[in-house]
XYZ file of C-alpha atoms in Angstrom:
716
model
C 57.784 9.905 -46.880
C 57.231 8.024 -43.900
C 56.630 10.612 -41.549
C 54.337 12.383 -44.071
C 52.327 9.007 -44.546
C 51.808 8.838 -40.347
C 50.784 12.564 -40.353
C 48.381 11.983 -43.067
C 46.920 8.835 -41.591
C 46.718 10.561 -38.138
C 44.721 13.277 -39.621
C 42.335 10.936 -41.689
C 41.725 9.144 -38.356
C 40.925 12.306 -36.679
C 38.735 13.322 -39.318
C 37.013 9.866 -38.893
C 36.810 10.038 -35.426
C 35.169 13.933 -35.716
C 32.707 12.500 -38.188
C 31.713 9.761 -35.876
C 31.256 12.162 -33.091
C 29.300 14.460 -35.153
C 27.297 11.499 -36.068
C 26.679 10.315 -32.456
C 25.928 14.177 -31.509
C 23.330 14.294 -34.196
C 21.908 10.972 -32.990
C 22.117 12.050 -29.718
C 20.163 15.528 -30.558
C 17.450 13.287 -32.481
C 16.846 10.954 -29.581
C 16.539 14.021 -27.312
C 14.278 15.740 -29.638
C 12.357 12.809 -29.721
C 12.276 12.031 -26.128
C 11.162 15.836 -25.368
C 8.393 15.195 -27.627
C 7.625 11.850 -25.812
C 4.413 11.564 -24.664
C 5.631 10.119 -21.596
C 6.991 13.438 -20.694
C 4.456 15.782 -22.325
C 1.809 17.385 -19.995
C -1.341 15.136 -19.961
C -4.056 16.203 -22.463
C -7.826 15.303 -22.852
C -10.662 15.800 -20.574
C -10.757 16.487 -16.795
C -7.752 18.595 -17.191
C -5.672 16.041 -18.710
C -5.439 11.870 -18.218
C -2.860 9.509 -18.400
C -2.013 8.511 -21.840
C -2.152 4.792 -21.151
C -2.735 3.636 -24.720
C 0.298 5.610 -26.188
C 2.633 4.089 -23.649
C 5.606 2.008 -24.972
C 7.570 0.176 -22.215
C 11.037 0.315 -24.290
C 10.927 4.113 -23.751
C 10.811 4.306 -20.194
C 14.261 4.361 -19.525
C 15.303 6.928 -21.855
C 12.348 9.043 -20.699
C 13.614 8.768 -17.063
C 16.805 9.832 -18.092
C 15.366 13.097 -19.729
C 12.801 14.080 -16.899
C 15.355 13.668 -14.375
C 17.755 15.794 -16.453
C 15.009 18.406 -16.748
C 14.097 18.028 -12.963
C 17.618 18.761 -12.030
C 17.898 21.455 -14.080
C 14.829 23.292 -12.573
C 16.178 22.535 -9.129
C 19.473 24.185 -9.768
C 17.629 27.230 -11.303
C 15.860 27.594 -7.768
C 19.241 27.016 -6.168
C 21.254 29.345 -7.938
C 18.630 32.178 -8.007
C 20.523 35.400 -7.576
C 17.536 37.009 -5.825
C 17.258 36.801 -1.787
C 15.190 33.423 -0.998
C 11.610 33.742 -0.725
C 8.564 31.341 0.204
C 7.427 31.878 -3.593
C 10.978 31.816 -5.533
C 12.055 28.865 -3.396
C 9.510 26.861 -1.794
C 6.592 27.427 -4.393
C 9.341 26.861 -7.112
C 10.288 23.635 -5.459
C 6.514 22.608 -5.321
C 6.222 23.233 -8.950
C 9.566 21.459 -10.017
C 9.915 18.239 -11.770
C 6.226 17.795 -12.972
C 7.089 15.813 -15.731
C 9.125 13.298 -13.542
C 6.139 12.933 -11.474
C 3.794 12.271 -14.658
C 6.306 9.726 -15.375
C 6.783 7.973 -12.292
C 2.912 7.665 -11.909
C 2.758 5.863 -15.402
C 5.793 3.503 -14.445
C 4.244 3.177 -10.685
C 1.292 1.387 -12.342
C 3.484 -0.848 -14.739
C 5.532 -2.322 -12.086
C 2.700 -2.679 -9.867
C -0.469 -3.673 -12.413
C 1.578 -4.676 -15.349
C 4.774 -6.020 -13.946
C 5.478 -8.416 -17.109
C 8.163 -8.785 -19.969
C 10.831 -6.170 -19.688
C 9.460 -3.918 -16.529
C 11.265 -5.829 -13.993
C 14.710 -5.026 -15.666
C 13.756 -1.585 -16.548
C 12.972 -1.346 -12.849
C 16.430 -2.399 -11.801
C 17.547 0.231 -13.909
C 15.329 3.031 -12.902
C 15.268 2.751 -9.483
C 18.910 3.764 -8.733
C 18.680 6.713 -10.809
C 15.555 7.753 -8.827
C 17.447 7.663 -5.832
C 20.398 9.509 -6.873
C 18.106 12.146 -8.166
C 16.525 12.432 -4.840
C 19.858 12.802 -3.277
C 20.894 15.295 -5.417
C 18.029 17.638 -4.500
C 18.542 16.815 -0.515
C 22.416 17.054 -0.565
C 22.103 20.446 -2.455
C 24.130 22.915 -0.521
C 22.807 26.134 -2.326
C 19.326 24.811 -2.111
C 19.535 24.022 1.513
C 20.874 27.539 2.411
C 17.864 28.887 0.735
C 15.410 26.895 2.750
C 17.307 27.499 5.928
C 17.046 31.005 5.355
C 13.335 30.999 5.106
C 13.115 28.675 7.873
C 14.654 30.889 10.202
C 13.163 34.153 8.850
C 10.938 36.380 10.758
C 8.559 36.424 7.696
C 7.068 33.108 8.803
C 5.444 35.028 11.452
C 2.844 36.494 8.706
C 2.387 33.325 6.725
C -0.573 31.114 6.963
C -0.583 27.903 9.227
C 0.166 25.677 5.957
C 3.071 27.851 4.770
C 4.515 27.551 7.953
C 4.064 24.062 8.253
C 5.545 23.287 4.552
C 8.530 25.148 5.426
C 9.097 23.325 8.724
C 8.626 19.898 7.131
C 10.396 20.644 4.050
C 13.541 21.947 6.457
C 13.363 18.968 8.652
C 13.097 16.556 5.722
C 16.293 17.992 4.275
C 18.020 17.395 7.544
C 16.854 14.044 7.956
C 18.159 13.061 4.452
C 21.640 14.303 5.156
C 21.720 18.144 3.984
C 23.937 18.955 7.019
C 26.328 16.129 6.271
C 30.226 16.468 5.144
C 30.580 16.249 1.358
C 32.383 12.435 2.052
C 29.403 11.441 4.244
C 26.889 12.640 1.646
C 28.686 10.372 -1.105
C 28.456 7.242 1.341
C 24.891 7.947 1.976
C 24.075 8.400 -1.676
C 25.915 4.952 -2.265
C 23.888 3.483 0.636
C 20.204 4.859 -1.040
C 21.384 3.369 -4.457
C 22.150 0.059 -2.842
C 18.981 0.109 -1.230
C 16.959 0.973 -4.356
C 18.423 -1.862 -6.127
C 17.624 -4.447 -3.146
C 14.012 -3.063 -2.856
C 13.549 -4.016 -6.419
C 15.175 -7.308 -6.023
C 13.120 -8.090 -2.987
C 9.941 -7.156 -4.500
C 10.588 -9.040 -8.067
C 11.532 -12.090 -5.798
C 7.922 -11.936 -4.178
C 6.159 -11.783 -7.634
C 8.037 -14.384 -8.744
C 7.023 -16.855 -5.883
C 3.699 -15.738 -6.269
C 3.572 -16.601 -9.897
C 5.366 -19.941 -10.009
C 4.254 -21.667 -7.120
C 0.655 -23.460 -7.666
C -0.829 -26.062 -5.404
C -2.759 -28.375 -7.997
C -5.848 -30.300 -7.212
C -6.223 -33.310 -9.606
C -9.276 -35.250 -7.620
C -12.546 -33.545 -7.689
C -13.043 -35.469 -3.948
C -10.072 -33.180 -3.023
C -12.363 -30.189 -3.404
C -14.865 -31.163 -0.414
C -16.302 -28.519 1.591
C -14.955 -25.433 -0.936
C -18.188 -23.222 -2.175
C -19.064 -23.489 -5.713
C -17.731 -19.872 -6.463
C -14.264 -21.168 -5.096
C -14.009 -24.352 -7.151
C -15.069 -22.212 -9.948
C -12.103 -19.735 -9.551
C -9.869 -22.505 -8.847
C -11.194 -24.345 -12.144
C -10.440 -20.978 -14.140
C -7.128 -20.594 -12.564
C -5.957 -24.150 -13.636
C -7.392 -23.739 -17.241
C -5.368 -20.631 -17.647
C -2.233 -22.426 -16.781
C -2.824 -25.145 -19.174
C -4.287 -27.583 -17.033
C -8.162 -27.628 -17.679
C -8.854 -31.123 -15.960
C -7.498 -29.885 -12.565
C -8.001 -27.169 -10.037
C -5.265 -24.597 -9.126
C -4.710 -22.596 -5.551
C -2.473 -19.794 -6.732
C -0.147 -18.544 -4.162
C -1.674 -15.317 -3.317
C -3.882 -14.339 -0.359
C -7.106 -14.240 -2.330
C -6.654 -17.853 -3.234
C -5.261 -19.214 -0.135
C -7.580 -17.850 2.420
C -10.717 -19.404 0.917
C -9.355 -22.727 0.522
C -7.808 -22.668 4.256
C -11.404 -21.712 5.584
C -13.469 -24.348 3.759
C -11.541 -27.298 2.605
C -11.859 -30.487 4.630
C -8.659 -32.025 3.186
C -6.159 -31.405 5.794
C -2.980 -32.547 3.971
C -3.876 -30.070 1.174
C -4.591 -27.221 3.650
C -1.284 -27.939 4.994
C 0.503 -27.999 1.744
C -1.368 -24.549 0.640
C -0.367 -23.050 3.920
C 3.421 -24.052 3.669
C 3.729 -22.782 0.138
C 2.027 -19.614 0.855
C 3.916 -18.595 4.083
C 7.161 -19.960 2.569
C 7.223 -17.266 -0.118
C 11.024 -16.137 -0.508
C 12.182 -18.518 2.094
C 13.120 -21.598 0.102
C 16.711 -21.302 -0.190
C 16.447 -20.727 -4.030
C 17.544 -18.253 -6.483
C 14.344 -16.168 -5.162
C 15.406 -16.377 -1.486
C 14.711 -13.029 0.196
C 16.801 -13.784 3.293
C 20.303 -12.531 2.172
C 18.736 -9.359 0.565
C 17.212 -8.718 3.696
C 20.384 -8.993 5.732
C 21.779 -6.235 3.312
C 18.807 -3.848 3.718
C 18.910 -3.914 7.396
C 22.648 -3.558 7.722
C 22.482 -0.273 5.070
C 19.679 0.896 6.848
C 21.354 0.605 10.462
C 24.464 2.468 8.644
C 22.468 5.183 7.512
C 20.817 6.128 10.618
C 24.121 6.235 12.630
C 25.528 8.312 9.536
C 22.661 10.658 9.969
C 23.039 10.891 13.852
C 19.911 8.574 14.620
C 20.460 5.444 17.114
C 18.326 3.211 14.749
C 16.277 3.134 11.529
C 12.891 3.379 13.589
C 14.210 6.425 15.441
C 15.071 8.036 12.024
C 11.694 6.826 10.244
C 9.272 7.712 13.167
C 10.576 11.189 13.962
C 8.080 12.975 11.744
C 5.197 10.658 12.728
C 2.281 10.939 15.362
C 4.093 8.405 17.592
C 7.560 10.021 17.141
C 9.653 7.318 18.881
C 9.777 3.579 18.981
C 9.323 3.625 22.693
C 6.199 5.193 22.169
C 5.079 2.347 19.501
C 6.045 -0.491 21.594
C 3.915 1.013 24.484
C 0.678 0.904 22.678
C 1.445 -2.772 21.086
C 2.516 -3.851 24.756
C -0.910 -2.771 25.920
C -2.694 -4.630 23.135
C -0.333 -7.793 22.698
C -1.352 -9.891 26.015
C -4.869 -9.092 25.721
C -4.888 -10.508 22.189
C -2.741 -13.549 23.105
C -5.161 -14.629 25.594
C -7.929 -14.297 23.472
C -6.210 -16.424 20.925
C -6.018 -19.284 23.929
C -9.908 -18.985 24.233
C -10.452 -19.229 20.237
C -8.017 -22.203 20.262
C -9.562 -24.126 22.988
C -13.182 -23.765 21.341
C -11.595 -25.039 18.155
C -10.111 -27.888 19.759
C -13.248 -28.827 21.591
C -14.859 -29.434 17.902
C -11.970 -30.864 16.564
C -11.858 -33.427 19.479
C -15.605 -33.940 19.077
C -15.429 -34.900 15.427
C -12.807 -37.339 15.980
C -14.106 -40.760 15.833
C -11.347 -42.318 17.763
C -7.936 -41.542 19.173
C -6.174 -41.957 16.072
C -8.260 -39.272 14.139
C -7.456 -36.419 17.015
C -5.637 -33.558 15.828
C -4.011 -30.669 17.743
C -4.991 -27.212 16.101
C -2.017 -25.970 13.665
C -1.897 -22.800 11.783
C -3.305 -24.243 8.617
C -6.393 -25.419 10.914
C -7.105 -22.030 12.275
C -9.274 -20.716 9.695
C -11.226 -23.793 9.105
C -11.980 -24.393 12.988
C -12.689 -20.615 13.541
C -15.447 -20.890 11.047
C -16.888 -24.019 12.626
C -16.807 -22.152 16.054
C -18.506 -19.078 14.400
C -21.173 -21.526 13.271
C -21.499 -23.135 16.685
C -21.526 -20.077 18.723
C -23.361 -17.306 16.727
C -25.034 -19.843 14.170
C -23.110 -17.568 11.328
C -21.925 -19.048 8.280
C -20.288 -16.355 6.459
C -20.446 -18.977 3.495
C -24.285 -17.898 3.726
C -23.373 -14.258 3.364
C -21.115 -14.435 0.356
C -24.048 -14.596 -1.960
C -25.194 -11.405 -0.863
C -21.751 -9.843 -1.512
C -21.579 -9.094 -5.282
C -18.512 -6.765 -5.978
C -20.489 -4.670 -8.154
C -23.063 -3.760 -5.726
C -20.813 -3.417 -3.120
C -18.944 -0.638 -5.401
C -22.391 1.084 -5.847
C -22.887 1.001 -2.062
C -19.341 2.720 -1.853
C -20.736 5.434 -4.412
C -23.725 5.769 -2.450
C -21.838 6.122 1.185
C -19.384 8.962 -0.516
C -22.669 10.956 -1.682
C -24.175 10.712 1.661
C -21.128 11.523 3.613
C -19.294 14.404 1.469
C -21.632 14.785 -1.751
C -19.959 13.078 -4.153
C -21.537 11.520 -7.423
C -19.753 8.777 -9.796
C -20.538 8.787 -13.630
C -18.742 6.512 -15.810
C -16.071 8.172 -17.785
C -15.979 6.297 -21.347
C -13.393 8.838 -22.813
C -10.266 8.178 -21.138
C -7.647 5.509 -21.965
C -7.013 2.746 -19.516
C -3.883 0.585 -19.259
C -5.701 -2.864 -19.300
C -9.262 -3.803 -20.229
C -10.444 -4.637 -16.689
C -9.865 -1.295 -15.776
C -13.043 1.337 -15.459
C -12.993 5.069 -14.754
C -15.621 7.362 -13.261
C -15.729 11.043 -12.954
C -16.484 12.571 -9.322
C -18.467 15.493 -9.071
C -19.580 17.537 -6.105
C -22.820 18.702 -4.711
C -22.797 21.576 -7.170
C -22.090 19.388 -10.046
C -18.514 20.854 -10.404
C -15.930 18.251 -11.542
C -13.826 16.821 -8.420
C -11.579 14.158 -9.887
C -11.209 10.582 -11.534
C -11.508 7.250 -9.790
C -10.176 4.403 -11.534
C -10.954 0.821 -10.638
C -8.621 -2.269 -11.197
C -10.258 -4.830 -9.463
C -9.044 -8.395 -10.940
C -5.844 -10.638 -10.232
C -3.721 -11.355 -13.229
C -0.310 -12.305 -13.917
C 2.215 -9.443 -13.388
C 0.007 -7.525 -10.681
C 1.196 -7.636 -7.212
C -1.178 -9.206 -4.452
C -3.119 -7.337 -2.189
C -5.051 -4.469 -2.498
C -3.809 -0.613 -2.508
C -4.962 2.757 -3.863
C -2.686 4.754 -5.824
C -2.793 8.669 -6.736
C -1.818 9.422 -10.193
C -2.137 12.983 -9.754
C -2.979 14.740 -6.608
C -4.990 18.013 -5.779
C -3.415 21.508 -5.718
C -4.229 24.929 -6.385
C -1.108 26.896 -6.668
C -1.340 28.466 -9.983
C -3.456 26.470 -12.291
C -5.629 24.299 -9.822
C -5.387 20.344 -10.585
C -7.782 18.008 -9.637
C -7.202 14.428 -8.389
C -6.805 11.323 -10.258
C -6.810 8.107 -7.867
C -7.414 4.375 -8.308
C -8.111 1.355 -6.234
C -6.528 -1.737 -7.069
C -7.726 -5.397 -6.077
C -6.820 -9.149 -6.748
C -10.498 -10.464 -6.945
C -10.653 -13.653 -9.021
C -12.668 -12.805 -12.089
C -16.034 -14.438 -13.003
C -16.814 -16.554 -15.984
C -18.875 -14.858 -18.905
C -22.232 -13.923 -17.286
C -21.164 -15.006 -13.778
C -21.503 -12.581 -11.032
C -18.189 -11.843 -8.885
C -18.813 -12.583 -5.296
C -16.255 -11.643 -2.661
C -15.783 -12.752 1.046
C -16.859 -10.548 4.286
C -12.995 -9.688 4.881
C -12.606 -8.691 1.336
C -15.825 -6.509 1.505
C -14.094 -4.821 4.466
C -10.693 -4.475 2.377
C -12.538 -2.918 -0.597
C -14.340 -0.102 1.449
C -10.868 0.463 3.243
C -8.970 1.008 0.067
C -12.002 3.458 -1.023
C -11.230 5.137 2.258
C -7.814 6.024 0.872
C -9.555 7.106 -2.452
C -11.904 9.537 -0.682
C -8.947 10.917 1.019
C -7.416 11.653 -1.982
C -10.515 13.043 -3.703
C -11.591 15.246 -0.598
C -8.302 17.046 -0.744
C -8.629 20.932 -0.686
C -5.160 22.214 -0.223
C -2.705 24.612 -1.947
C 0.534 22.629 -2.242
C 1.029 19.289 -3.672
C 3.293 18.125 -0.900
C 0.422 18.518 1.524
C -2.357 17.040 -0.509
C -4.681 13.997 0.091
C -2.986 11.224 1.637
C 0.481 12.897 1.910
C 0.121 12.673 5.827
C 2.121 10.938 8.719
C 2.301 7.363 7.971
C 0.630 6.607 11.242
C -2.430 8.780 10.455
C -2.927 7.660 6.868
C -4.443 4.497 7.778
C -7.097 6.405 9.967
C -9.648 7.778 7.262
C -9.218 4.412 5.406
C -10.006 2.426 8.523
C -12.758 4.343 9.592
C -14.656 4.159 6.422
C -14.524 0.437 6.648
C -17.473 1.109 9.515
C -19.815 1.836 6.679
C -20.149 -1.302 5.153
C -21.905 -2.884 8.041
C -24.532 0.046 8.748
C -28.028 -1.086 8.019
C -28.351 1.044 4.788
C -25.709 -0.666 2.781
C -26.552 -4.050 4.288
C -30.207 -3.745 3.256
C -29.674 -1.563 0.149
C -26.597 -3.169 -1.381
C -26.115 -6.532 0.215
C -28.387 -8.432 -2.059
C -28.623 -12.064 -3.355
C -27.069 -12.409 -6.550
C -29.749 -14.569 -8.139
C -32.881 -13.724 -6.322
C -32.280 -10.161 -5.732
C -33.426 -10.121 -2.099
C -31.413 -8.142 0.306
C -29.503 -9.686 3.347
C -32.097 -11.096 5.702
C -32.425 -9.344 9.144
C -31.542 -12.473 11.018
C -27.830 -12.732 9.203
C -27.591 -8.991 9.816
C -28.168 -9.410 13.477
C -25.679 -12.604 13.546
C -23.040 -10.389 11.824
C -23.563 -7.618 14.575
C -23.158 -9.977 17.310
C -20.004 -11.665 15.948
C -18.461 -8.513 15.291
C -15.555 -9.402 17.959
C -15.272 -12.796 16.994
C -11.731 -14.033 16.056
C -10.455 -10.943 17.067
C -7.568 -12.683 18.702
C -6.341 -14.385 15.525
C -6.768 -10.773 13.453
C -5.063 -9.084 16.229
C -2.003 -11.524 16.935
C -1.581 -12.369 13.165
C -1.118 -8.605 12.664
C 0.587 -7.487 15.653
C 3.305 -10.152 15.455
C 4.262 -8.619 12.301
C 4.322 -4.977 13.503
C 6.558 -5.944 16.495
C 9.072 -8.056 14.520
C 9.003 -4.997 11.999
C 9.854 -2.574 15.233
C 12.392 -4.945 16.746
C 14.157 -5.711 13.481
C 14.642 -1.912 13.116
C 15.831 -1.031 16.688
C 18.496 -3.860 17.009
C 21.968 -3.176 17.267
C 22.987 -6.280 15.525
C 25.189 -5.600 12.365
C 24.316 -8.484 10.499
C 20.855 -9.975 11.155
C 19.769 -13.306 9.957
C 16.321 -12.795 9.305
C 14.606 -16.395 10.049
C 16.694 -16.628 12.953
C 15.796 -13.048 14.413
C 11.908 -13.958 13.573
C 11.923 -17.219 15.280
C 13.741 -15.675 18.448
C 11.570 -12.789 18.688
C 8.246 -14.468 18.129
C 9.487 -17.163 21.074
C 10.462 -14.276 23.099
C 6.968 -12.266 23.004
C 5.059 -15.831 23.604
C 3.393 -16.016 19.805
C 1.150 -18.853 19.883
C 1.880 -21.752 17.851
C -1.483 -22.121 16.224
C -1.052 -19.345 14.068
C 1.768 -17.317 11.982
C 2.509 -13.596 11.495
C 0.250 -12.240 9.162
C 3.587 -11.311 6.747
C 6.460 -13.365 7.442
C 9.656 -11.461 7.017
C 10.979 -13.141 3.790
C 8.077 -11.774 1.718
C 7.005 -8.542 3.995
C 6.902 -6.426 1.176
C 5.540 -3.531 3.379
C 8.918 -3.038 5.208
C 11.402 -4.220 2.472
C 10.182 -3.488 -1.018
C 10.830 0.341 0.410
C 11.215 2.376 3.309
C 7.823 3.461 2.954
C 6.306 1.071 5.964
C 9.576 0.067 7.427
C 9.645 0.576 11.505
C 5.908 1.710 10.649
C 3.684 -1.343 10.281
C 2.206 -0.548 14.085
C 0.466 2.683 12.107
C -2.292 0.292 11.247
C -2.840 -0.271 15.110
C -2.054 3.569 16.152
C -4.312 4.811 13.411
C -7.025 2.360 14.678
C -7.114 3.579 18.113
C -8.204 6.780 16.521
C -10.630 4.769 14.241
C -12.219 3.388 17.258
C -12.601 6.399 18.981
C -13.865 8.167 16.181
C -16.368 5.700 15.423
C -17.700 6.039 18.692
C -18.710 9.786 18.002
C -21.350 8.340 15.366
C -22.670 5.698 17.403
C -23.261 8.412 20.002
C -24.631 10.458 17.443
C -27.132 7.706 16.689
C -26.097 7.416 12.916
C -22.919 6.945 10.674
C -24.595 9.720 8.487
C -25.204 12.220 11.011
C -24.857 15.273 8.655
C -22.986 17.544 11.264
C -20.336 14.875 11.920
C -20.086 14.232 8.333
C -19.422 17.665 7.683
C -16.806 17.854 10.686
C -15.162 14.461 9.151
C -14.573 16.121 5.588
C -13.494 19.470 7.103
C -10.933 18.440 9.612
C -9.857 15.015 8.704
C -10.656 14.093 4.796
C -9.871 17.746 3.277
C -7.088 19.154 4.897
C -4.256 16.933 3.926
C -1.070 17.841 5.768
C -1.793 21.509 6.050
C -2.519 20.808 9.893
C -0.825 18.909 12.695
C -2.609 15.561 12.675
C -3.300 15.409 16.117
C -4.774 18.995 16.120
C -7.300 17.748 13.090
C -8.348 15.010 15.165
C -8.844 17.010 18.032
C -11.108 19.310 16.158
C -13.292 16.382 14.741
C -13.317 14.831 18.241
C -13.454 17.747 20.485
C -10.638 16.168 22.688
C -7.439 13.885 22.292
C -8.134 10.525 21.376
C -9.194 7.926 23.897
C -7.270 4.756 23.376
C -9.373 2.673 25.351
C -11.890 2.762 22.633
C -9.469 0.354 20.573
C -10.099 -2.318 23.489
C -13.681 -2.027 23.356
C -13.608 -2.139 19.698
C -11.845 -5.477 19.415
C -13.657 -6.793 22.446
C -10.724 -7.326 24.727
């Protein structure tokens, strides 16, 4: 009887468990069906070949959607890898280009949430998703069957009859697989995957810490007398920032460059300038829970281990192999060429500032020595004294909306593009607006989204994003791109005015957008801005030159109250002062680039970031009067991902190309020369990565780059 009871009980438990499992299976099936039907995974619908469904996104669906999309993408890759047919370009290379489209769409949508809408659950979701994406990427590059097919095509004689773009796609893909560990042993592949997963987690933690320090630190101004020297537009933006934070009777300097920079430039309150400066440059270096130094030490150690595992001397050697520079030595050669001239120019700039500071001191007790929080303030005084140019006089003519119209006009003159408001597409925030871009023949080219204003949860700075890249494989797809800035919004009825530097940045990022919109290639991996890291900044930096063309200055730089164009006298002063303060601009940037490269070529196993930064700056002779543009603890370019790691030098490398290309337009007598504009489109903006970038430049310029143009541009 006892045995029977136990058996009966066991049978009952078994049936109960089976019931639970069946219920779980049913629930899982229901959930899977729901996710397969999710707007996050479906092809985009609507006009213009489909648009991102921003209005239907629910953040709670992201993790499940990523799980499903990764599973789908993995199945598609597995199908390619296990194809019983012999490997061909179509059934392997093209098939890989077509795989994972649902994941690409989802990643584009989530990327906007992590960059532009990073609030609520998004940081925690990113911490979950990032390692999963890293693991999926490794599963592709470490797939032995897939690599075997790729290697067969790479070594095949069939390449001899293929188009240049196809051969380049094969070669780049094969080399990328090797760089990502395709030839490692199974044990080393497993270790590599663990490293990449750890890095993905650390990158996310680093980025979230920077966002937190930008969000939580505010410099409060309580007395109106402490606003002396600040333009009305700056004071108004500080007042709005304070009101948004619940202190309407005060003024707030937020911890972002767009707020810090004008305050340091114009505020006469030196102690407050120092406070704002220290708050900004000490982001994530305060020894608290958001301090990034420990994270950076781990990132550098893992990068070093990964490079050794893959057979490279350093992380920099691994990262630079597919770039124009190719080696760290080549980057140091260019930086070493510019650095001493830039430092010498800083000494001249500081001497000019010190003279003014000394002259303003009423007695010995009032005398100061120029410090980093003084540089921008006294630079403006020198500009006024030397060139009779006060950029505060220029700002009333720099309306953000008029400059946007000017950028559209430039795109029309250069490439025949027209921009028409697209009211029939959803947006992810009320600030965002969309334009349809058409070509000379009126045919649809793509969409341009504009997200111009700072807000909580949006990372600082300015950037371009591609939501969808152009391709012509089977069903042609047109590009969808966006420009994102952090301008301070105006009050009701107020015109948004921006600084000259902000206007340059606006044109720069629009250059990236035009690069994406101009793309005319077959394969998405080669589309738009998918070019070498030290080449991608060339088209964007070149477009900066159109800001100060007479056509833009006269037609689009008009006074926000009177509508009068920028006076010729001010235009002449801007031109005359074009190389002013280049010591500051170059040293500030180049110090960060040098520290980046030295961090990633170091043989130290465990690096203390603060100590390394101090020692490196002392070693290279960094002037005391200014900081690196991006101090190591918040250097997001190189520690929020691998993207610009050992690659911050690329702005200088690209600027060598930019300076030389700009001289071609100067020699032609116009930046709107039809023949040069046509060549720029055909050889630079439209070709993506279908040809070697050096060859593209050579076709445009008629020769290799002349780096001496860089020195002329900076006035060295």
